mmCIF file of C-alpha atoms in Angstrom:
data_model
loop_
_atom_site.group_PDB
_atom_site.id
_atom_site.type_symbol
_atom_site.label_atom_id
_atom_site.label_comp_id
_atom_site.label_asym_id
_atom_site.label_seq_id
_atom_site.Cartn_x
_atom_site.Cartn_y
_atom_site.Cartn_z
ATOM 1 C CA MET A 12 0.002 0.012 -0.021
ATOM 2 C CA ILE A 13 0.951 3.766 -0.373
ATOM 3 C CA GLN A 14 1.478 6.100 2.517
ATOM 4 C CA ALA A 15 2.435 9.722 2.691
ATOM 5 C CA ILE A 16 5.486 10.442 4.908
ATOM 6 C CA MET A 17 6.412 13.852 6.142
ATOM 7 C CA LYS A 18 10.289 13.459 5.683
ATOM 8 C CA GLU A 19 11.242 16.910 6.768
ATOM 9 C CA PRO A 20 9.704 20.354 6.706
ATOM 10 C CA PHE A 21 8.074 21.165 3.324
ATOM 11 C CA ALA A 22 8.889 17.597 2.087
ATOM 12 C CA ILE A 23 6.284 14.928 1.724
ATOM 13 C CA ALA A 24 7.099 11.591 0.002
ATOM 14 C CA LEU A 25 4.825 8.721 -1.107
ATOM 15 C CA GLU A 26 6.354 5.480 -0.102
ATOM 16 C CA GLU A 27 5.293 1.870 -0.419
ATOM 17 C CA ALA A 28 4.464 -0.020 2.777
ATOM 18 C CA GLN A 29 3.337 -3.335 3.959
ATOM 19 C CA ALA A 30 -0.332 -3.432 4.610
ATOM 20 C CA PRO A 31 -1.142 -3.923 8.335
ATOM 21 C CA LYS A 32 -2.814 -7.135 9.572
ATOM 22 C CA PRO A 33 -5.226 -6.334 12.457
ATOM 23 C CA SER A 34 -4.821 -8.264 15.659
ATOM 24 C CA ALA A 35 -7.827 -10.072 17.287
ATOM 25 C CA ASP A 36 -8.711 -6.811 19.146
ATOM 26 C CA GLU A 37 -8.231 -4.432 16.261
ATOM 27 C CA VAL A 38 -10.369 -3.124 13.248
ATOM 28 C CA LEU A 39 -8.682 -2.718 9.935
ATOM 29 C CA VAL A 40 -9.931 0.627 8.312
ATOM 30 C CA ARG A 41 -9.511 1.531 4.610
ATOM 31 C CA ILE A 42 -9.012 5.350 4.677
ATOM 32 C CA ALA A 43 -11.285 7.252 2.484
ATOM 33 C CA ARG A 44 -10.297 10.924 3.259
ATOM 34 C CA ILE A 45 -7.787 12.910 5.480
ATOM 35 C CA GLY A 46 -8.343 16.554 6.308
ATOM 36 C CA ILE A 47 -5.553 19.203 6.470
ATOM 37 C CA CYS A 48 -5.647 21.447 9.387
ATOM 38 C CA ALA A 49 -3.533 24.181 11.191
ATOM 39 C CA SER A 50 -1.588 21.632 13.298
ATOM 40 C CA ASP A 51 -0.778 19.688 10.094
ATOM 41 C CA MET A 52 0.539 22.927 8.631
ATOM 42 C CA GLN A 53 2.572 23.595 11.749
ATOM 43 C CA ILE A 54 4.150 20.166 11.317
ATOM 44 C CA TYR A 55 4.871 21.104 7.548
ATOM 45 C CA HIS A 56 6.640 24.131 8.512
ATOM 46 C CA GLY A 57 8.733 22.312 11.165
ATOM 47 C CA LYS A 58 7.406 24.325 13.965
ATOM 48 C CA HIS A 59 5.492 21.763 15.950
ATOM 49 C CA LYS A 60 7.461 20.988 19.031
ATOM 50 C CA TYR A 61 5.997 17.460 19.567
ATOM 51 C CA ALA A 62 6.154 16.094 16.028
ATOM 52 C CA LYS A 63 9.015 13.770 15.094
ATOM 53 C CA MET A 64 9.879 13.303 11.339
ATOM 54 C CA PRO A 65 9.740 11.133 9.412
ATOM 55 C CA MET A 66 6.172 10.421 10.030
ATOM 56 C CA VAL A 67 2.832 9.456 8.295
ATOM 57 C CA ILE A 68 0.881 12.619 8.301
ATOM 58 C CA GLY A 69 -2.733 13.194 9.081
ATOM 59 C CA HIS A 70 -4.995 13.077 12.185
ATOM 60 C CA GLU A 71 -8.393 13.870 10.719
ATOM 61 C CA ALA A 72 -9.681 10.757 8.834
ATOM 62 C CA CYS A 73 -12.686 8.716 7.712
ATOM 63 C CA GLY A 74 -13.145 5.529 5.836
ATOM 64 C CA THR A 75 -14.673 2.122 5.866
ATOM 65 C CA VAL A 76 -14.191 -1.104 7.814
ATOM 66 C CA GLU A 77 -12.064 -3.585 5.835
ATOM 67 C CA GLU A 78 -11.695 -6.307 8.337
ATOM 68 C CA VAL A 79 -12.812 -6.909 11.964
ATOM 69 C CA GLY A 80 -10.669 -8.710 14.515
ATOM 70 C CA SER A 81 -12.011 -12.014 15.928
ATOM 71 C CA SER A 82 -12.395 -10.526 19.416
ATOM 72 C CA VAL A 83 -14.143 -7.216 18.266
ATOM 73 C CA SER A 84 -17.980 -6.722 18.342
ATOM 74 C CA GLY A 85 -20.073 -3.897 17.193
ATOM 75 C CA PHE A 86 -18.396 -3.445 13.842
ATOM 76 C CA ALA A 87 -19.060 -5.068 10.331
ATOM 77 C CA VAL A 88 -17.102 -4.912 7.252
ATOM 78 C CA GLY A 89 -18.334 -1.958 5.028
ATOM 79 C CA ASP A 90 -19.297 0.243 8.084
ATOM 80 C CA ARG A 91 -18.446 3.941 7.483
ATOM 81 C CA VAL A 92 -16.272 5.219 10.421
ATOM 82 C CA VAL A 93 -14.564 8.324 11.535
ATOM 83 C CA ILE A 94 -11.485 8.097 13.626
ATOM 84 C CA GLN A 95 -10.942 9.774 17.079
ATOM 85 C CA PRO A 96 -6.975 9.904 16.898
ATOM 86 C CA GLN A 97 -6.152 10.159 20.563
ATOM 87 C CA LEU A 98 -4.027 7.582 22.400
ATOM 88 C CA VAL A 99 -4.412 7.762 26.118
ATOM 89 C CA CYS A 100 -3.108 6.018 29.114
ATOM 90 C CA GLY A 101 -6.451 5.408 30.880
ATOM 91 C CA GLU A 102 -4.816 5.389 34.232
ATOM 92 C CA CYS A 103 -4.057 9.021 35.085
ATOM 93 C CA TYR A 104 -6.586 11.101 37.180
ATOM 94 C CA PRO A 105 -8.004 12.963 34.173
ATOM 95 C CA CYS A 106 -8.706 9.767 32.398
ATOM 96 C CA SER A 107 -10.383 8.312 35.462
ATOM 97 C CA ILE A 108 -12.818 11.146 35.490
ATOM 98 C CA GLY A 109 -13.694 11.018 31.725
ATOM 99 C CA ARG A 110 -11.300 13.852 30.885
ATOM 100 C CA MET A 111 -9.014 11.802 28.649
ATOM 101 C CA ASN A 112 -8.722 14.691 26.333
ATOM 102 C CA VAL A 113 -6.238 16.049 28.777
ATOM 103 C CA CYS A 114 -4.692 12.685 29.620
ATOM 104 C CA GLU A 115 -1.274 13.317 31.301
ATOM 105 C CA ASN A 116 0.222 11.048 28.716
ATOM 106 C CA LEU A 117 -1.837 12.139 25.673
ATOM 107 C CA ARG A 118 -0.480 11.332 22.151
ATOM 108 C CA VAL A 119 -2.301 12.108 18.935
ATOM 109 C CA MET A 120 -1.821 9.938 15.737
ATOM 110 C CA GLY A 121 -0.501 12.179 12.997
ATOM 111 C CA VAL A 122 1.110 14.507 15.480
ATOM 112 C CA HIS A 123 3.081 12.467 18.018
ATOM 113 C CA THR A 124 3.065 9.200 16.090
ATOM 114 C CA ASP A 125 2.166 7.988 12.606
ATOM 115 C CA GLY A 126 -1.302 9.165 11.279
ATOM 116 C CA PHE A 127 -3.647 8.158 8.528
ATOM 117 C CA ALA A 128 -2.444 9.317 5.181
ATOM 118 C CA ALA A 129 -2.277 5.626 4.177
ATOM 119 C CA ALA A 130 -4.511 3.214 2.369
ATOM 120 C CA LEU A 131 -5.113 1.054 5.391
ATOM 121 C CA VAL A 132 -4.782 1.473 9.316
ATOM 122 C CA ALA A 133 -5.381 -1.118 12.154
ATOM 123 C CA LEU A 134 -6.964 0.547 15.094
ATOM 124 C CA ALA A 135 -8.496 -0.262 18.467
ATOM 125 C CA PRO A 136 -12.340 -0.055 18.306
ATOM 126 C CA LYS A 137 -12.637 2.605 20.915
ATOM 127 C CA MET A 138 -11.042 5.003 18.338
ATOM 128 C CA LEU A 139 -13.842 4.506 15.846
ATOM 129 C CA HIS A 140 -17.280 6.082 15.678
ATOM 130 C CA ILE A 141 -19.774 4.484 13.164
ATOM 131 C CA CYS A 142 -21.548 6.950 10.737
ATOM 132 C CA PRO A 143 -24.830 6.315 8.977
ATOM 133 C CA PRO A 144 -24.275 4.383 5.768
ATOM 134 C CA ASP A 145 -25.428 7.257 3.649
ATOM 135 C CA MET A 146 -23.150 9.823 5.167
ATOM 136 C CA ASP A 147 -21.038 11.422 2.473
ATOM 137 C CA PHE A 148 -17.265 11.259 3.137
ATOM 138 C CA ASP A 149 -16.949 15.011 2.578
ATOM 139 C CA LYS A 150 -19.273 15.354 5.423
ATOM 140 C CA ALA A 151 -17.715 12.628 7.603
ATOM 141 C CA ILE A 152 -14.257 14.104 7.330
ATOM 142 C CA LEU A 153 -15.626 17.064 9.268
ATOM 143 C CA ALA A 154 -16.306 15.079 12.415
ATOM 144 C CA GLU A 155 -12.908 15.717 13.997
ATOM 145 C CA PRO A 156 -13.084 19.455 13.788
ATOM 146 C CA MET A 157 -16.770 19.324 14.628
ATOM 147 C CA ALA A 158 -15.777 17.346 17.772
ATOM 148 C CA VAL A 159 -13.510 20.128 18.677
ATOM 149 C CA ALA A 160 -16.311 22.571 18.517
ATOM 150 C CA VAL A 161 -18.759 20.503 20.498
ATOM 151 C CA GLY A 162 -16.031 20.342 23.179
ATOM 152 C CA ALA A 163 -15.494 24.082 23.233
ATOM 153 C CA VAL A 164 -19.206 24.826 23.515
ATOM 154 C CA ARG A 165 -19.790 22.269 26.275
ATOM 155 C CA ARG A 166 -17.062 23.912 28.330
ATOM 156 C CA ALA A 167 -19.470 26.791 28.825
ATOM 157 C CA SER A 168 -21.591 26.634 31.875
ATOM 158 C CA TYR A 169 -24.305 28.994 30.748
ATOM 159 C CA GLU A 170 -27.633 27.851 29.433
ATOM 160 C CA GLY A 171 -29.256 30.032 26.845
ATOM 161 C CA ALA A 172 -26.131 32.116 26.549
ATOM 162 C CA ASN A 173 -25.194 34.893 24.339
ATOM 163 C CA ILE A 174 -22.104 33.511 22.608
ATOM 164 C CA ALA A 175 -19.429 35.439 20.608
ATOM 165 C CA VAL A 176 -16.856 33.497 18.695
ATOM 166 C CA ILE A 177 -13.549 35.004 17.455
ATOM 167 C CA GLY A 178 -12.232 33.520 14.252
ATOM 168 C CA ALA A 179 -14.465 32.326 11.425
ATOM 169 C CA GLY A 180 -12.236 29.615 10.124
ATOM 170 C CA ILE A 181 -13.376 25.876 10.178
ATOM 171 C CA ILE A 182 -13.319 25.583 13.818
ATOM 172 C CA GLY A 183 -14.857 28.903 14.739
ATOM 173 C CA ASN A 184 -17.551 28.384 12.094
ATOM 174 C CA LEU A 185 -18.482 25.049 13.572
ATOM 175 C CA ILE A 186 -18.424 26.440 17.089
ATOM 176 C CA ALA A 187 -20.763 29.187 16.201
ATOM 177 C CA GLN A 188 -23.109 26.696 14.630
ATOM 178 C CA VAL A 189 -23.064 24.395 17.652
ATOM 179 C CA ALA A 190 -23.469 27.365 19.800
ATOM 180 C CA GLN A 191 -26.646 28.266 18.072
ATOM 181 C CA ILE A 192 -27.933 24.748 18.393
ATOM 182 C CA TYR A 193 -27.084 24.386 22.131
ATOM 183 C CA SER A 194 -28.120 27.780 23.312
ATOM 184 C CA GLY A 195 -31.152 28.277 21.105
ATOM 185 C CA LYS A 196 -30.058 31.923 20.508
ATOM 186 C CA PRO A 197 -28.261 33.640 17.512
ATOM 187 C CA ALA A 198 -24.397 33.532 17.861
ATOM 188 C CA LEU A 199 -21.967 36.277 16.780
ATOM 189 C CA ILE A 200 -18.828 35.426 14.880
ATOM 190 C CA THR A 201 -15.883 37.803 13.927
ATOM 191 C CA ASP A 202 -13.087 37.653 11.607
ATOM 192 C CA VAL A 203 -10.859 39.850 9.495
ATOM 193 C CA GLN A 204 -11.484 37.925 6.398
ATOM 194 C CA GLU A 205 -14.721 38.967 4.634
ATOM 195 C CA ASN A 206 -14.949 35.570 2.663
ATOM 196 C CA ARG A 207 -15.076 33.660 5.993
ATOM 197 C CA LEU A 208 -17.851 35.741 7.122
ATOM 198 C CA LYS A 209 -19.798 35.289 3.916
ATOM 199 C CA ILE A 210 -19.436 31.581 4.421
ATOM 200 C CA ALA A 211 -20.533 31.942 8.067
ATOM 201 C CA LYS A 212 -23.763 33.591 6.749
ATOM 202 C CA GLN A 213 -24.255 30.697 4.357
ATOM 203 C CA CYS A 214 -23.974 28.259 7.216
ATOM 204 C CA GLY A 215 -26.732 30.138 9.092
ATOM 205 C CA ILE A 216 -24.693 31.914 11.670
ATOM 206 C CA VAL A 217 -26.858 34.828 12.433
ATOM 207 C CA HIS A 218 -24.486 37.626 13.476
ATOM 208 C CA THR A 219 -21.234 38.321 11.606
ATOM 209 C CA ALA A 220 -18.836 41.130 11.993
ATOM 210 C CA ASN A 221 -15.439 42.219 10.759
ATOM 211 C CA ALA A 222 -12.891 42.029 13.508
ATOM 212 C CA THR A 223 -11.260 45.363 12.511
ATOM 213 C CA ALA A 224 -13.760 47.005 14.926
ATOM 214 C CA PRO A 225 -13.187 46.649 18.701
ATOM 215 C CA LEU A 226 -14.715 43.367 19.961
ATOM 216 C CA LYS A 227 -16.175 45.177 22.955
ATOM 217 C CA ASP A 228 -18.190 47.518 20.765
ATOM 218 C CA THR A 229 -19.312 44.795 18.343
ATOM 219 C CA ILE A 230 -20.584 42.676 21.397
ATOM 220 C CA GLU A 231 -22.485 45.576 22.851
ATOM 221 C CA ALA A 232 -23.940 46.357 19.390
ATOM 222 C CA ILE A 233 -25.226 42.825 18.757
ATOM 223 C CA PHE A 234 -26.215 41.762 22.227
ATOM 224 C CA GLY A 235 -27.036 45.025 23.935
ATOM 225 C CA ARG A 236 -26.808 45.614 27.636
ATOM 226 C CA ARG A 237 -26.479 41.890 28.659
ATOM 227 C CA LYS A 238 -23.369 41.698 26.303
ATOM 228 C CA ALA A 239 -21.774 38.272 25.767
ATOM 229 C CA ASP A 240 -22.159 35.463 28.494
ATOM 230 C CA VAL A 241 -19.409 33.521 26.649
ATOM 231 C CA ILE A 242 -16.540 34.466 24.375
ATOM 232 C CA ILE A 243 -14.840 31.594 22.608
ATOM 233 C CA ASP A 244 -11.328 32.419 21.130
ATOM 234 C CA ALA A 245 -10.751 30.251 18.143
ATOM 235 C CA ALA A 246 -8.281 32.570 16.581
ATOM 236 C CA ALA A 247 -5.435 32.458 19.019
ATOM 237 C CA THR A 248 -3.583 35.596 18.439
ATOM 238 C CA ALA A 249 -2.212 38.262 20.819
ATOM 239 C CA ARG A 250 -4.876 40.718 19.661
ATOM 240 C CA THR A 251 -7.718 38.313 20.200
ATOM 241 C CA PHE A 252 -6.510 37.346 23.642
ATOM 242 C CA HIS A 253 -6.388 40.894 24.943
ATOM 243 C CA GLU A 254 -9.614 41.710 23.147
ATOM 244 C CA SER A 255 -11.389 38.909 24.759
ATOM 245 C CA ILE A 256 -10.327 40.011 28.256
ATOM 246 C CA ALA A 257 -11.206 43.696 27.560
ATOM 247 C CA ALA A 258 -14.580 42.718 26.048
ATOM 248 C CA ALA A 259 -15.544 40.225 28.821
ATOM 249 C CA ARG A 260 -18.498 41.264 30.893
ATOM 250 C CA PRO A 261 -18.279 40.827 34.777
ATOM 251 C CA ALA A 262 -19.554 37.304 35.518
ATOM 252 C CA SER A 263 -18.938 35.897 32.094
ATOM 253 C CA GLU A 264 -16.617 33.176 30.620
ATOM 254 C CA ILE A 265 -13.805 33.248 28.039
ATOM 255 C CA ILE A 266 -13.078 29.844 26.498
ATOM 256 C CA ILE A 267 -9.670 29.407 24.740
ATOM 257 C CA THR A 268 -9.865 26.705 21.989
ATOM 258 C CA GLY A 269 -7.442 28.277 19.532
ATOM 259 C CA ASN A 270 -3.833 26.954 19.494
ATOM 260 C CA TYR A 271 -1.658 29.561 20.991
ATOM 261 C CA LYS A 272 2.109 29.424 20.261
ATOM 262 C CA GLU A 273 3.377 32.148 22.555
ATOM 263 C CA GLU A 274 3.119 33.345 26.137
ATOM 264 C CA MET A 275 0.679 36.202 26.994
ATOM 265 C CA ALA A 276 0.999 38.760 29.667
ATOM 266 C CA PHE A 277 -2.214 40.465 30.914
ATOM 267 C CA GLU A 278 -3.673 42.379 33.788
ATOM 268 C CA VAL A 279 -4.892 39.795 36.232
ATOM 269 C CA PRO A 280 -7.260 42.169 37.941
ATOM 270 C CA LEU A 281 -9.376 42.349 34.711
ATOM 271 C CA ILE A 282 -10.088 38.538 35.460
ATOM 272 C CA GLN A 283 -10.164 38.631 39.159
ATOM 273 C CA ARG A 284 -12.167 41.805 40.005
ATOM 274 C CA ARG A 285 -14.890 41.061 37.392
ATOM 275 C CA GLU A 286 -14.991 37.287 38.246
ATOM 276 C CA VAL A 287 -14.393 36.371 34.675
ATOM 277 C CA ASN A 288 -13.768 32.665 34.161
ATOM 278 C CA LEU A 289 -10.774 32.037 31.833
ATOM 279 C CA ILE A 290 -11.268 28.449 30.654
ATOM 280 C CA GLY A 291 -8.881 26.265 28.544
ATOM 281 C CA HIS A 292 -10.331 23.813 26.152
ATOM 282 C CA MET A 293 -8.423 20.792 24.521
ATOM 283 C CA MET A 294 -9.662 18.669 21.788
ATOM 284 C CA TYR A 295 -12.643 16.334 22.760
ATOM 285 C CA THR A 296 -13.884 13.446 24.696
ATOM 286 C CA PRO A 297 -15.444 10.385 23.172
ATOM 287 C CA ASP A 298 -18.909 11.784 24.015
ATOM 288 C CA ASP A 299 -17.929 15.007 22.238
ATOM 289 C CA PHE A 300 -16.880 13.003 19.112
ATOM 290 C CA ALA A 301 -20.110 10.981 19.285
ATOM 291 C CA GLU A 302 -22.172 14.051 19.413
ATOM 292 C CA ALA A 303 -20.362 15.629 16.460
ATOM 293 C CA VAL A 304 -21.222 12.595 14.328
ATOM 294 C CA ARG A 305 -24.833 12.741 15.547
ATOM 295 C CA LEU A 306 -25.126 16.445 14.700
ATOM 296 C CA LEU A 307 -23.566 16.052 11.257
ATOM 297 C CA ALA A 308 -25.775 13.116 10.482
ATOM 298 C CA GLY A 309 -28.896 14.915 11.598
ATOM 299 C CA GLY A 310 -28.319 17.825 9.303
ATOM 300 C CA ASP A 311 -28.305 20.261 12.206
ATOM 301 C CA VAL A 312 -24.935 21.728 10.943
ATOM 302 C CA LYS A 313 -24.606 23.145 7.426
ATOM 303 C CA THR A 314 -21.510 21.888 5.676
ATOM 304 C CA ASP A 315 -21.931 22.369 1.977
ATOM 305 C CA ALA A 316 -19.499 25.461 1.941
ATOM 306 C CA LEU A 317 -16.902 24.011 4.353
ATOM 307 C CA VAL A 318 -14.816 21.734 2.124
ATOM 308 C CA SER A 319 -12.845 24.134 -0.144
ATOM 309 C CA LYS A 320 -10.937 21.676 -2.452
ATOM 310 C CA SER A 321 -10.058 18.052 -2.675
ATOM 311 C CA PHE A 322 -6.792 16.480 -3.943
ATOM 312 C CA GLU A 323 -5.889 12.884 -4.700
ATOM 313 C CA LEU A 324 -3.275 11.137 -2.453
ATOM 314 C CA ASN A 325 -0.813 11.414 -5.320
ATOM 315 C CA ASP A 326 -0.988 15.120 -5.098
ATOM 316 C CA ILE A 327 -0.770 15.447 -1.253
ATOM 317 C CA ALA A 328 2.334 17.518 -1.502
ATOM 318 C CA GLU A 329 0.524 19.979 -3.822
ATOM 319 C CA ALA A 330 -2.407 19.832 -1.385
ATOM 320 C CA PHE A 331 -0.164 21.079 1.474
ATOM 321 C CA LYS A 332 1.399 23.795 -0.678
ATOM 322 C CA PHE A 333 -2.144 24.997 -1.751
ATOM 323 C CA VAL A 334 -3.165 25.400 1.913
ATOM 324 C CA ASP A 335 0.050 27.239 2.655
ATOM 325 C CA ASP A 336 -0.539 29.682 -0.298
ATOM 326 C CA ASN A 337 -4.292 30.106 0.378
ATOM 327 C CA THR A 338 -4.823 30.099 4.077
ATOM 328 C CA ALA A 339 -6.947 33.088 4.197
ATOM 329 C CA ASP A 340 -9.245 32.014 1.450
ATOM 330 C CA ILE A 341 -9.984 28.301 2.422
ATOM 331 C CA MET A 342 -11.975 26.407 5.039
ATOM 332 C CA LYS A 343 -11.021 22.781 4.772
ATOM 333 C CA VAL A 344 -8.768 20.949 2.210
ATOM 334 C CA VAL A 345 -9.195 17.258 1.972
ATOM 335 C CA VAL A 346 -7.036 14.388 0.438
ATOM 336 C CA GLU A 347 -8.736 11.409 -1.029
ATOM 337 C CA ILE A 348 -6.868 8.254 -0.323
#
């Protein structure tokens, strides 16, 4: 079989490899799609501090069950599945309370170890979520970023919240859609890219605003005196960090789900004296992932505008270059295996 190896920064090679044979307690999955996300690009640039090259790239993946180990139940050949790429110890305290997304020994396939840019992968059943048989792969490949969105919104403690989302890329878009479903109220999303705001509108996100205006002013204009109960930062820039704190209402929450790369200095009293909860969010739990599949399958989330372009596996190097050259203009680029 063919697999795509990140040999070194900016260098991806296609290599022949022996097809894996599943053990009795594994499921063999034929990969149909992988998605390219920001962390993949960080690896591509050689700037991901945990990624070790050479490695098989890709942590967002979907496909079909090719073979089922003799000790595995609940799966059948031909099942469409999405892959939850976390490897966890199951023994640390976070794992013991269901917070395996922050396992003290967390590894992610396609980041810390080989991923899914290959024809076949043998996996533990707990890493797989079955999709409806009629779910299109271009929708199924959004399950992983969708799970991030579900996890981010679930970190909020407010019900019926006014929610503002910073960053209208794929994660921010899905967060805002989930926020509207869960809160039952229109959400606000901001970005500096007008094309992303246009896509947000196409996806049914009610309030969109260009982020060149101060976030505090935009929130007050949209939500009025109550302002935002929850601000979710999916952009992860120095500006968005400081704007979130400045715009936060007393007795509100800021949820950080974007992938920050640098330390931030800020005025602690702006958090303390207004009792603003600053909440970290990391990936997803199995329940978040299952909920993501449910929402996608139910049609509650609009996805038609979210896959920007598809490439064949033979053109995966071109796909990464395309993302690099068009970051501001795309939502999700996928590779067909």
